Amino acid sequence: MDWTASKWLAVRASISFYPDPPPGGTARRKQFCRDLCQFFDRLQTASERLDVDGKEQCGLDGVAVEVFLRIDLEKKEVLLDRLFKYCALDFHLFTELLQILQRNFPECRLVVPSLQGYELAREIRRFLGPPEMECVYLKCDSEERLLMGEALKGLSFERILEDTERHYRERGGVEKRKAVLGLGRELAMYLRGEEGEEEVLWMQVGIGLSGVGF
């Protein structure tokens, strides 16, 4: 399947499988590809309805959405490397993709190796529950540090979301910050500790796709 097909000019996608099925693929892969094609069709249609301002907010070459996935059937993991919407499409991106993944790979675990955006983090919690954090990379005024293993004890995904919510509430709210950043920029997350507030540059999280769901 050519995921860069000219019919989906508004979508930049990278979809890979491991192990790679033989030519013709398996029945499950075929169904997943059909579902994904329909998903991209709807994204393309939504992008074509954008007004002039909406089209100007798109990324390079008019890309409105990026989707980078790697399905590892040996590890039973779906790696979501990238899911991003550059403009105000009338389309619930994560909800649509999650339903496809749950329908086709219910036994797998969703892994986001470099989760950065506050809004995607909230969506993961909303539809699947709080994920397990495997590592967190933080930045304060003077240094950066990576937390993993024993260093993560006492730290929860919920706490980071709560601290992030407090950060934006104290500065006029999420919508005010989004207006300042403009479309096409992710809202950062924050952790508040005894020594002050640190920005969460990224974190790796994982959770079963058979979670709360729909």
C-alpha positions as protocol buffer text, in pm:
chain_id: "A"
residue {
  index: 1
  type: MET
  ca { x: 0 y: 0 z: 0 }
}
residue {
  index: 2
  type: ASP
  ca { x: 134 y: 343 z: -96 }
}
residue {
  index: 3
  type: TRP
  ca { x: 61 y: 561 z: 205 }
}
residue {
  index: 4
  type: THR
  ca { x: 187 y: 868 z: 17 }
}
residue {
  index: 5
  type: ALA
  ca { x: -72 y: 825 z: -257 }
}
residue {
  index: 6
  type: SER
  ca { x: -170 y: 1145 z: -438 }
}
residue {
  index: 7
  type: LYS
  ca { x: -534 y: 1097 z: -335 }
}
residue {
  index: 8
  type: TRP
  ca { x: -437 y: 1187 z: 26 }
}
residue {
  index: 9
  type: LEU
  ca { x: -242 y: 1507 z: -28 }
}
residue {
  index: 10
  type: ALA
  ca { x: -349 y: 1638 z: 315 }
}
residue {
  index: 11
  type: VAL
  ca { x: -212 y: 1332 z: 498 }
}
residue {
  index: 12
  type: ARG
  ca { x: 151 y: 1249 z: 568 }
}
residue {
  index: 13
  type: ALA
  ca { x: 166 y: 890 z: 689 }
}
residue {
  index: 14
  type: SER
  ca { x: 419 y: 622 z: 771 }
}
residue {
  index: 15
  type: ILE
  ca { x: 266 y: 280 z: 847 }
}
residue {
  index: 16
  type: SER
  ca { x: 487 y: -24 z: 895 }
}
residue {
  index: 17
  type: PHE
  ca { x: 443 y: -383 z: 1013 }
}
residue {
  index: 18
  type: TYR
  ca { x: 684 y: -619 z: 1184 }
}
residue {
  index: 19
  type: PRO
  ca { x: 731 y: -888 z: 1084 }
}
residue {
  index: 20
  type: ASP
  ca { x: 644 y: -780 z: 733 }
}
residue {
  index: 21
  type: PRO
  ca { x: 370 y: -1010 z: 592 }
}
residue {
  index: 22
  type: PRO
  ca { x: 431 y: -1182 z: 258 }
}
residue {
  index: 23
  type: PRO
  ca { x: 292 y: -1029 z: -64 }
}
residue {
  index: 24
  type: GLY
  ca { x: -84 y: -1018 z: -38 }
}
residue {
  index: 25
  type: GLY
  ca { x: -62 y: -996 z: 341 }
}
residue {
  index: 26
  type: THR
  ca { x: -281 y: -1151 z: 602 }
}
residue {
  index: 27
  type: ALA
  ca { x: -656 y: -1106 z: 627 }
}
residue {
  index: 28
  type: ARG
  ca { x: -615 y: -888 z: 934 }
}
residue {
  index: 29
  type: ARG
  ca { x: -363 y: -662 z: 765 }
}
residue {
  index: 30
  type: LYS
  ca { x: -592 y: -626 z: 465 }
}
residue {
  index: 31
  type: GLN
  ca { x: -883 y: -525 z: 687 }
}
residue {
  index: 32
  type: PHE
  ca { x: -666 y: -278 z: 876 }
}
residue {
  index: 33
  type: CYS
  ca { x: -547 y: -122 z: 549 }
}
residue {
  index: 34
  type: ARG
  ca { x: -907 y: -90 z: 428 }
}
residue {
  index: 35
  type: ASP
  ca { x: -1005 y: 80 z: 754 }
}
residue {
  index: 36
  type: LEU
  ca { x: -706 y: 312 z: 733 }
}
residue {
  index: 37
  type: CYS
  ca { x: -780 y: 403 z: 371 }
}
residue {
  index: 38
  type: GLN
  ca { x: -1135 y: 499 z: 467 }
}
residue {
  index: 39
  type: PHE
  ca { x: -994 y: 704 z: 756 }
}
residue {
  index: 40
  type: PHE
  ca { x: -757 y: 888 z: 519 }
}
residue {
  index: 41
  type: ASP
  ca { x: -1042 y: 942 z: 272 }
}
residue {
  index: 42
  type: ARG
  ca { x: -1242 y: 1119 z: 544 }
}
residue {
  index: 43
  type: LEU
  ca { x: -940 y: 1326 z: 646 }
}
residue {
  index: 44
  type: GLN
  ca { x: -880 y: 1431 z: 286 }
}
residue {
  index: 45
  type: THR
  ca { x: -1245 y: 1528 z: 242 }
}
residue {
  index: 46
  type: ALA
  ca { x: -1238 y: 1730 z: 565 }
}
residue {
  index: 47
  type: SER
  ca { x: -922 y: 1911 z: 454 }
}
residue {
  index: 48
  type: GLU
  ca { x: -1079 y: 2005 z: 121 }
}
residue {
  index: 49
  type: ARG
  ca { x: -1355 y: 2186 z: 309 }
}
residue {
  index: 50
  type: LEU
  ca { x: -1110 y: 2416 z: 488 }
}
residue {
  index: 51
  type: ASP
  ca { x: -1141 y: 2786 z: 424 }
}
residue {
  index: 52
  type: VAL
  ca { x: -846 y: 2998 z: 311 }
}
residue {
  index: 53
  type: ASP
  ca { x: -724 y: 3058 z: 666 }
}
residue {
  index: 54
  type: GLY
  ca { x: -744 y: 2686 z: 743 }
}
residue {
  index: 55
  type: LYS
  ca { x: -541 y: 2594 z: 437 }
}
residue {
  index: 56
  type: GLU
  ca { x: -274 y: 2849 z: 530 }
}
residue {
  index: 57
  type: GLN
  ca { x: -235 y: 2681 z: 870 }
}
residue {
  index: 58
  type: CYS
  ca { x: -143 y: 2348 z: 712 }
}
residue {
  index: 59
  type: GLY
  ca { x: 213 y: 2225 z: 713 }
}
residue {
  index: 60
  type: LEU
  ca { x: 462 y: 2184 z: 431 }
}
residue {
  index: 61
  type: ASP
  ca { x: 299 y: 2088 z: 98 }
}
residue {
  index: 62
  type: GLY
  ca { x: -47 y: 2147 z: 245 }
}
residue {
  index: 63
  type: VAL
  ca { x: -28 y: 1858 z: 492 }
}
residue {
  index: 64
  type: ALA
  ca { x: -307 y: 1883 z: 749 }
}
residue {
  index: 65
  type: VAL
  ca { x: -243 y: 1561 z: 944 }
}
residue {
  index: 66
  type: GLU
  ca { x: 53 y: 1339 z: 1025 }
}
residue {
  index: 67
  type: VAL
  ca { x: 13 y: 974 z: 1129 }
}
residue {
  index: 68
  type: PHE
  ca { x: 318 y: 755 z: 1198 }
}
residue {
  index: 69
  type: LEU
  ca { x: 247 y: 400 z: 1318 }
}
residue {
  index: 70
  type: ARG
  ca { x: 448 y: 81 z: 1361 }
}
residue {
  index: 71
  type: ILE
  ca { x: 262 y: -242 z: 1437 }
}
residue {
  index: 72
  type: ASP
  ca { x: 484 y: -506 z: 1597 }
}
residue {
  index: 73
  type: LEU
  ca { x: 283 y: -827 z: 1605 }
}
residue {
  index: 74
  type: GLU
  ca { x: 564 y: -1024 z: 1774 }
}
residue {
  index: 75
  type: LYS
  ca { x: 576 y: -787 z: 2071 }
}
residue {
  index: 76
  type: LYS
  ca { x: 201 y: -719 z: 2045 }
}
residue {
  index: 77
  type: GLU
  ca { x: 267 y: -346 z: 2039 }
}
residue {
  index: 78
  type: VAL
  ca { x: 133 y: -59 z: 1832 }
}
residue {
  index: 79
  type: LEU
  ca { x: 385 y: 226 z: 1836 }
}
residue {
  index: 80
  type: LEU
  ca { x: 229 y: 565 z: 1780 }
}
residue {
  index: 81
  type: ASP
  ca { x: 531 y: 773 z: 1683 }
}
residue {
  index: 82
  type: ARG
  ca { x: 334 y: 1072 z: 1559 }
}
residue {
  index: 83
  type: LEU
  ca { x: -27 y: 1190 z: 1551 }
}
residue {
  index: 84
  type: PHE
  ca { x: -67 y: 1558 z: 1479 }
}
residue {
  index: 85
  type: LYS
  ca { x: -324 y: 1795 z: 1331 }
}
residue {
  index: 86
  type: TYR
  ca { x: -196 y: 2126 z: 1196 }
}
residue {
  index: 87
  type: CYS
  ca { x: -528 y: 2299 z: 1149 }
}
residue {
  index: 88
  type: ALA
  ca { x: -882 y: 2310 z: 1288 }
}
residue {
  index: 89
  type: LEU
  ca { x: -1027 y: 2015 z: 1099 }
}
residue {
  index: 90
  type: ASP
  ca { x: -1378 y: 1920 z: 1202 }
}
residue {
  index: 91
  type: PHE
  ca { x: -1250 y: 1572 z: 1280 }
}
residue {
  index: 92
  type: HIS
  ca { x: -1170 y: 1389 z: 1604 }
}
residue {
  index: 93
  type: LEU
  ca { x: -835 y: 1244 z: 1503 }
}
residue {
  index: 94
  type: PHE
  ca { x: -740 y: 1027 z: 1801 }
}
residue {
  index: 95
  type: THR
  ca { x: -1091 y: 887 z: 1849 }
}
residue {
  index: 96
  type: GLU
  ca { x: -1113 y: 770 z: 1489 }
}
residue {
  index: 97
  type: LEU
  ca { x: -766 y: 615 z: 1488 }
}
residue {
  index: 98
  type: LEU
  ca { x: -814 y: 446 z: 1825 }
}
residue {
  index: 99
  type: GLN
  ca { x: -1134 y: 275 z: 1711 }
}
residue {
  index: 100
  type: ILE
  ca { x: -949 y: 132 z: 1411 }
}
residue {
  index: 101
  type: LEU
  ca { x: -663 y: 6 z: 1628 }
}
residue {
  index: 102
  type: GLN
  ca { x: -895 y: -146 z: 1888 }
}
residue {
  index: 103
  type: ARG
  ca { x: -1098 y: -319 z: 1618 }
}
residue {
  index: 104
  type: ASN
  ca { x: -794 y: -470 z: 1447 }
}
residue {
  index: 105
  type: PHE
  ca { x: -539 y: -519 z: 1728 }
}
residue {
  index: 106
  type: PRO
  ca { x: -734 y: -559 z: 2055 }
}
residue {
  index: 107
  type: GLU
  ca { x: -463 y: -781 z: 2208 }
}
residue {
  index: 108
  type: CYS
  ca { x: -190 y: -522 z: 2155 }
}
residue {
  index: 109
  type: ARG
  ca { x: -49 y: -251 z: 2376 }
}
residue {
  index: 110
  type: LEU
  ca { x: -42 y: 109 z: 2257 }
}
residue {
  index: 111
  type: VAL
  ca { x: 303 y: 263 z: 2308 }
}
residue {
  index: 112
  type: VAL
  ca { x: 377 y: 632 z: 2257 }
}
residue {
  index: 113
  type: PRO
  ca { x: 758 y: 655 z: 2270 }
}
residue {
  index: 114
  type: SER
  ca { x: 779 y: 1036 z: 2271 }
}
residue {
  index: 115
  type: LEU
  ca { x: 455 y: 1180 z: 2403 }
}
residue {
  index: 116
  type: GLN
  ca { x: 482 y: 1560 z: 2415 }
}
residue {
  index: 117
  type: GLY
  ca { x: 142 y: 1720 z: 2371 }
}
residue {
  index: 118
  type: TYR
  ca { x: -96 y: 1781 z: 2661 }
}
residue {
  index: 119
  type: GLU
  ca { x: -406 y: 1733 z: 2447 }
}
residue {
  index: 120
  type: LEU
  ca { x: -302 y: 1389 z: 2320 }
}
residue {
  index: 121
  type: ALA
  ca { x: -213 y: 1289 z: 2677 }
}
residue {
  index: 122
  type: ARG
  ca { x: -563 y: 1385 z: 2791 }
}
residue {
  index: 123
  type: GLU
  ca { x: -719 y: 1188 z: 2505 }
}
residue {
  index: 124
  type: ILE
  ca { x: -521 y: 875 z: 2597 }
}
residue {
  index: 125
  type: ARG
  ca { x: -638 y: 900 z: 2957 }
}
residue {
  index: 126
  type: ARG
  ca { x: -997 y: 972 z: 2855 }
}
residue {
  index: 127
  type: PHE
  ca { x: -1038 y: 673 z: 2626 }
}
residue {
  index: 128
  type: LEU
  ca { x: -794 y: 417 z: 2770 }
}
residue {
  index: 129
  type: GLY
  ca { x: -724 y: 526 z: 3126 }
}
residue {
  index: 130
  type: PRO
  ca { x: -394 y: 641 z: 3279 }
}
residue {
  index: 131
  type: PRO
  ca { x: -105 y: 474 z: 3094 }
}
residue {
  index: 132
  type: GLU
  ca { x: 210 y: 334 z: 3250 }
}
residue {
  index: 133
  type: MET
  ca { x: 505 y: 573 z: 3230 }
}
residue {
  index: 134
  type: GLU
  ca { x: 834 y: 412 z: 3125 }
}
residue {
  index: 135
  type: CYS
  ca { x: 1050 y: 724 z: 3123 }
}
residue {
  index: 136
  type: VAL
  ca { x: 1008 y: 1100 z: 3152 }
}
residue {
  index: 137
  type: TYR
  ca { x: 1247 y: 1367 z: 3022 }
}
residue {
  index: 138
  type: LEU
  ca { x: 1227 y: 1696 z: 3215 }
}
residue {
  index: 139
  type: LYS
  ca { x: 1371 y: 2043 z: 3174 }
}
residue {
  index: 140
  type: CYS
  ca { x: 1405 y: 2322 z: 3429 }
}
residue {
  index: 141
  type: ASP
  ca { x: 1585 y: 2655 z: 3400 }
}
residue {
  index: 142
  type: SER
  ca { x: 1930 y: 2511 z: 3466 }
}
residue {
  index: 143
  type: GLU
  ca { x: 1929 y: 2147 z: 3353 }
}
residue {
  index: 144
  type: GLU
  ca { x: 1757 y: 1856 z: 3184 }
}
residue {
  index: 145
  type: ARG
  ca { x: 1711 y: 1512 z: 3339 }
}
residue {
  index: 146
  type: LEU
  ca { x: 1576 y: 1171 z: 3243 }
}
residue {
  index: 147
  type: LEU
  ca { x: 1368 y: 976 z: 3494 }
}
residue {
  index: 148
  type: MET
  ca { x: 1328 y: 601 z: 3454 }
}
residue {
  index: 149
  type: GLY
  ca { x: 1312 y: 289 z: 3665 }
}
residue {
  index: 150
  type: GLU
  ca { x: 1336 y: 359 z: 4038 }
}
residue {
  index: 151
  type: ALA
  ca { x: 1339 y: 735 z: 3974 }
}
residue {
  index: 152
  type: LEU
  ca { x: 976 y: 714 z: 3857 }
}
residue {
  index: 153
  type: LYS
  ca { x: 850 y: 585 z: 4192 }
}
residue {
  index: 154
  type: GLY
  ca { x: 595 y: 822 z: 4340 }
}
residue {
  index: 155
  type: LEU
  ca { x: 536 y: 993 z: 4004 }
}
residue {
  index: 156
  type: SER
  ca { x: 211 y: 930 z: 3816 }
}
residue {
  index: 157
  type: PHE
  ca { x: 64 y: 1023 z: 3481 }
}
residue {
  index: 158
  type: GLU
  ca { x: -232 y: 1176 z: 3663 }
}
residue {
  index: 159
  type: ARG
  ca { x: -3 y: 1402 z: 3864 }
}
residue {
  index: 160
  type: ILE
  ca { x: 161 y: 1537 z: 3549 }
}
residue {
  index: 161
  type: LEU
  ca { x: -179 y: 1613 z: 3396 }
}
residue {
  index: 162
  type: GLU
  ca { x: -295 y: 1779 z: 3718 }
}
residue {
  index: 163
  type: ASP
  ca { x: 22 y: 1992 z: 3739 }
}
residue {
  index: 164
  type: THR
  ca { x: -16 y: 2083 z: 3372 }
}
residue {
  index: 165
  type: GLU
  ca { x: -378 y: 2182 z: 3419 }
}
residue {
  index: 166
  type: ARG
  ca { x: -276 y: 2399 z: 3716 }
}
residue {
  index: 167
  type: HIS
  ca { x: 3 y: 2559 z: 3511 }
}
residue {
  index: 168
  type: TYR
  ca { x: -239 y: 2675 z: 3240 }
}
residue {
  index: 169
  type: ARG
  ca { x: -519 y: 2767 z: 3479 }
}
residue {
  index: 170
  type: GLU
  ca { x: -285 y: 3004 z: 3665 }
}
residue {
  index: 171
  type: ARG
  ca { x: -198 y: 3169 z: 3332 }
}
residue {
  index: 172
  type: GLY
  ca { x: -547 y: 3225 z: 3199 }
}
residue {
  index: 173
  type: GLY
  ca { x: -640 y: 2878 z: 3075 }
}
residue {
  index: 174
  type: VAL
  ca { x: -559 y: 2635 z: 2796 }
}
residue {
  index: 175
  type: GLU
  ca { x: -750 y: 2828 z: 2530 }
}
residue {
  index: 176
  type: LYS
  ca { x: -550 y: 3144 z: 2598 }
}
residue {
  index: 177
  type: ARG
  ca { x: -222 y: 2954 z: 2556 }
}
residue {
  index: 178
  type: LYS
  ca { x: -346 y: 2789 z: 2236 }
}
residue {
  index: 179
  type: ALA
  ca { x: -435 y: 3131 z: 2097 }
}
residue {
  index: 180
  type: VAL
  ca { x: -82 y: 3254 z: 2172 }
}
residue {
  index: 181
  type: LEU
  ca { x: 84 y: 2950 z: 2016 }
}
residue {
  index: 182
  type: GLY
  ca { x: -147 y: 2930 z: 1718 }
}
residue {
  index: 183
  type: LEU
  ca { x: -255 y: 2613 z: 1543 }
}
residue {
  index: 184
  type: GLY
  ca { x: 9 y: 2356 z: 1459 }
}
residue {
  index: 185
  type: ARG
  ca { x: 185 y: 2377 z: 1796 }
}
residue {
  index: 186
  type: GLU
  ca { x: 158 y: 2128 z: 2082 }
}
residue {
  index: 187
  type: LEU
  ca { x: 80 y: 2236 z: 2437 }
}
residue {
  index: 188
  type: ALA
  ca { x: 364 y: 2140 z: 2669 }
}
residue {
  index: 189
  type: MET
  ca { x: 316 y: 1946 z: 2993 }
}
residue {
  index: 190
  type: TYR
  ca { x: 461 y: 2035 z: 3332 }
}
residue {
  index: 191
  type: LEU
  ca { x: 561 y: 1874 z: 3661 }
}
residue {
  index: 192
  type: ARG
  ca { x: 568 y: 2073 z: 3983 }
}
residue {
  index: 193
  type: GLY
  ca { x: 792 y: 1954 z: 4265 }
}
residue {
  index: 194
  type: GLU
  ca { x: 958 y: 2084 z: 4578 }
}
residue {
  index: 195
  type: GLU
  ca { x: 1225 y: 2261 z: 4374 }
}
residue {
  index: 196
  type: GLY
  ca { x: 983 y: 2430 z: 4137 }
}
residue {
  index: 197
  type: GLU
  ca { x: 823 y: 2358 z: 3802 }
}
residue {
  index: 198
  type: GLU
  ca { x: 980 y: 2159 z: 3518 }
}
residue {
  index: 199
  type: GLU
  ca { x: 865 y: 2122 z: 3162 }
}
residue {
  index: 200
  type: VAL
  ca { x: 798 y: 1766 z: 3041 }
}
residue {
  index: 201
  type: LEU
  ca { x: 987 y: 1757 z: 2711 }
}
residue {
  index: 202
  type: TRP
  ca { x: 860 y: 1407 z: 2639 }
}
residue {
  index: 203
  type: MET
  ca { x: 767 y: 1082 z: 2804 }
}
residue {
  index: 204
  type: GLN
  ca { x: 728 y: 722 z: 2693 }
}
residue {
  index: 205
  type: VAL
  ca { x: 399 y: 566 z: 2794 }
}
residue {
  index: 206
  type: GLY
  ca { x: 213 y: 244 z: 2725 }
}
residue {
  index: 207
  type: ILE
  ca { x: -134 y: 101 z: 2785 }
}
residue {
  index: 208
  type: GLY
  ca { x: -344 y: -191 z: 2656 }
}
residue {
  index: 209
  type: LEU
  ca { x: -572 y: -116 z: 2364 }
}
residue {
  index: 210
  type: SER
  ca { x: -847 y: -316 z: 2532 }
}
residue {
  index: 211
  type: GLY
  ca { x: -880 y: -41 z: 2795 }
}
residue {
  index: 212
  type: VAL
  ca { x: -1187 y: 171 z: 2860 }
}
residue {
  index: 213
  type: GLY
  ca { x: -1260 y: 214 z: 2491 }
}
residue {
  index: 214
  type: PHE
  ca { x: -1597 y: 322 z: 2352 }
}
